[in-house]
Short mmCIF file of C-alpha atoms in Angstrom, two decimals:
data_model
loop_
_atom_site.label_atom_id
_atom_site.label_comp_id
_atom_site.label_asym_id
_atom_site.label_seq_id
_atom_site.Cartn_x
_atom_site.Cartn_y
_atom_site.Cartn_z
CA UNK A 114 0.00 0.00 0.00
CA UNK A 115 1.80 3.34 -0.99
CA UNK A 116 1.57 6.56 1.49
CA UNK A 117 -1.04 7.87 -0.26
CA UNK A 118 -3.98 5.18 0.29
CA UNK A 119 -2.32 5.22 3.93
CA UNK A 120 -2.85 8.69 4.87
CA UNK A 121 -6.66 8.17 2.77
CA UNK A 122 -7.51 5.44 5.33
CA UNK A 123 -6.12 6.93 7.88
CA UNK A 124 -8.54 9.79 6.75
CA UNK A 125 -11.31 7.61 6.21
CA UNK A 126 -11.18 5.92 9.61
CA UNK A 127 -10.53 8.72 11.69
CA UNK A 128 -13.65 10.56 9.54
CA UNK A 129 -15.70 7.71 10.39
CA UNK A 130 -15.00 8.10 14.22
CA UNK A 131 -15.73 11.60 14.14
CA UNK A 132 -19.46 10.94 12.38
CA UNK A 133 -20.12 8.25 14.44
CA UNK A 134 -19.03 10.85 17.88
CA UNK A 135 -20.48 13.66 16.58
CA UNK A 136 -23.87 11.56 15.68
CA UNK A 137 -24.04 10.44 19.33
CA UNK A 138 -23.70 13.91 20.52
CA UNK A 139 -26.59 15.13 18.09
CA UNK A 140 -28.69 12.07 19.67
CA UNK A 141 -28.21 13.41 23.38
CA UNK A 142 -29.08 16.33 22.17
CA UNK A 143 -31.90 16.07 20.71
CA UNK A 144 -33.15 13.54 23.34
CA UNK A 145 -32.35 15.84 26.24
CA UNK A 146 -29.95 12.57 27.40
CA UNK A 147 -26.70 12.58 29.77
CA UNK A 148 -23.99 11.80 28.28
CA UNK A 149 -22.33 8.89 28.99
CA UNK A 150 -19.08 10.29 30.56
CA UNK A 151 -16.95 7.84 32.95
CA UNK A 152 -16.31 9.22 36.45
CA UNK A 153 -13.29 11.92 36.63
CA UNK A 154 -12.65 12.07 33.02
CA UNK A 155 -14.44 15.38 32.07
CA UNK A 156 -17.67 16.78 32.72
CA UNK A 157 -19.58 16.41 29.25
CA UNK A 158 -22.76 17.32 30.11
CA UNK A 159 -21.64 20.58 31.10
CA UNK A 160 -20.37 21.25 27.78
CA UNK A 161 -23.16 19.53 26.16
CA UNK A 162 -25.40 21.64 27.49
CA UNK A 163 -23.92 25.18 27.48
CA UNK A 164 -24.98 27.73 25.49
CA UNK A 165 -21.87 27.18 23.24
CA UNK A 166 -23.22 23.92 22.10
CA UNK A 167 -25.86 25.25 19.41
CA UNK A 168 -25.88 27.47 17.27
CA UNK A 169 -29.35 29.25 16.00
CA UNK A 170 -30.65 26.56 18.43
CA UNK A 171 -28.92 23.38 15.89
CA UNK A 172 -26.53 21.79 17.80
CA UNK A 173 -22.74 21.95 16.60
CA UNK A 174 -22.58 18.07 16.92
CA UNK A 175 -25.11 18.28 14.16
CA UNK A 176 -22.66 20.49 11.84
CA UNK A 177 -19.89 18.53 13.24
CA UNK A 178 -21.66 15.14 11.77
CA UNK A 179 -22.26 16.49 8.12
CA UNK A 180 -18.81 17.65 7.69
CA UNK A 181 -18.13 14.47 8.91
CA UNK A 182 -20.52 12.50 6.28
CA UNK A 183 -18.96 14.85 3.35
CA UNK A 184 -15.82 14.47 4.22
CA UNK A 185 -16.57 10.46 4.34
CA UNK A 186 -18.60 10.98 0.74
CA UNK A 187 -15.89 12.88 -0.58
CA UNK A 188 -13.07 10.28 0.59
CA UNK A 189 -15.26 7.43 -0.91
CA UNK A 190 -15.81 9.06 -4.24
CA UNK A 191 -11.71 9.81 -4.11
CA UNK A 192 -10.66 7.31 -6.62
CA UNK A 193 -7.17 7.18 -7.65
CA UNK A 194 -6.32 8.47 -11.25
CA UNK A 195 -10.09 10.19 -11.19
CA UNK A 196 -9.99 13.70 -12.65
CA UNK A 197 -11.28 15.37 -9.75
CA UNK A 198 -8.65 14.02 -7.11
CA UNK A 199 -7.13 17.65 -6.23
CA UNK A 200 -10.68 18.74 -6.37
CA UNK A 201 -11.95 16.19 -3.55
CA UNK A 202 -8.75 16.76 -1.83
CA UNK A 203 -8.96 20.56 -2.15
CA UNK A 204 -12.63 20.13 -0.63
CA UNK A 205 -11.44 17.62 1.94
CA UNK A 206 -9.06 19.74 2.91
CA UNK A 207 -11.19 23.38 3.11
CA UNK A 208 -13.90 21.40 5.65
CA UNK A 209 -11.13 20.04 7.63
CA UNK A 210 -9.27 23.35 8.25
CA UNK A 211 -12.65 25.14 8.79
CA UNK A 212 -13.63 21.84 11.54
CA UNK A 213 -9.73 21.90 12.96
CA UNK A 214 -10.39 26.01 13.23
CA UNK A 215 -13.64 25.45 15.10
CA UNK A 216 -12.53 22.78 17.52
CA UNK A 217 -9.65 25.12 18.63
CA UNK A 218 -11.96 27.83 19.12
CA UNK A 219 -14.73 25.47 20.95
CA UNK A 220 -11.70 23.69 23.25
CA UNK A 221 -10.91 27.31 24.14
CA UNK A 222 -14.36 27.53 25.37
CA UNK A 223 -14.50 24.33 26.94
CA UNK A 224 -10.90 25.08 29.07
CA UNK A 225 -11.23 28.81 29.33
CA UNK A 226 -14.81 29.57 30.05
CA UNK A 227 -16.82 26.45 30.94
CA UNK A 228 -13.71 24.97 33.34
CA UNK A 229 -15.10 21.71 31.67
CA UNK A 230 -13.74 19.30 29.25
CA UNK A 231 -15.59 16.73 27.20
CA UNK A 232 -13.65 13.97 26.12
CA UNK A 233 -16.00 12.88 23.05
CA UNK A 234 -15.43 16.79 21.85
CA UNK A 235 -11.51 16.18 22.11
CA UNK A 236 -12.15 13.18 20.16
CA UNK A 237 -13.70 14.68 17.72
CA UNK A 238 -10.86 17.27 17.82
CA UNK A 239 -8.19 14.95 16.97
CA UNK A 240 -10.16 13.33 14.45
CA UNK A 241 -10.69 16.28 12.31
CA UNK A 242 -7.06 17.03 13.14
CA UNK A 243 -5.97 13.59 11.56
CA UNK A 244 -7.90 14.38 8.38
CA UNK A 245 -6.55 17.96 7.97
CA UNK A 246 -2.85 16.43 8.43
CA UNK A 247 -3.19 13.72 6.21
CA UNK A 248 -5.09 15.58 3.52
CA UNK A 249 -2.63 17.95 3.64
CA UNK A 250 0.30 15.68 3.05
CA UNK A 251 -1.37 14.38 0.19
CA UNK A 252 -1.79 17.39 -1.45
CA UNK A 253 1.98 17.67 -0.86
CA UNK A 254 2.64 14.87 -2.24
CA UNK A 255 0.65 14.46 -5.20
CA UNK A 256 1.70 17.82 -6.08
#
């Protein structure tokens, strides 16, 4: 397997992860649930239920899950030798900065002015980290 189908699995997987985190998060949500948070390892519900965790009353989970299902559609449709390969990556690579952007700002919020960290939102954080790096490298690479 060359580097690049590595770093689009790697992609793919860690895109996956962050839809499948981000669709859970929507769920409590929606359903006014707890979050299942073990004991001393964040406080999620705090940050699950803040004011920073909608926005026009849809929750960012919710945004966080689309990108998550383009990004996935996009990486799918990514076939090697296709025409549009720098144009899926180019995409890939705009929603990931835009989600990697976000999560900084919303991890500020979560450390600076809620005092509370959620471990499925850092999760989500280094999953749309992992597809900005990798999509980035390809686009390196492939030139």
């Amino acid at each position: 397997m060359n580097l690049d189908q590595t770093l689009k699995n790697v992609s793919l997987v860690s895109a996956f992860i962050g839809w499948v985190d981000s669709s859970y998060l929507t769920w409590v949500k929606w359903t006014n649930s707890a979050v299942a948070c073990l004991p001393n390892l964040g406080n999620c519900n705090v940050v699950n239920s803040s004011r920073f965790s909608q926005i026009f009353g849809i929750p960012i989970a919710f945004m966080g899950g689309v990108a998550y299902l383009l990004i996935l559609i996009l990486l799918l449709s990514d076939k090697e030798g296709h025409r549009f390969n720098q144009t899926f990556l180019m995409a890939i690579f705009g929603l990931s900065l835009v989600g990697v952007l976000f999560s900084t700002y919303l991890t500020y919020i979560e450390i600076a002015v809620l005092k509370a960290i959620c471990p499925y939102c850092v999760l989500s954080a280094i999953a749309i980290l992992l597809v900005f790096v990798c999509t980035l490298v390809r686009i390196k690479t492939l030139g």
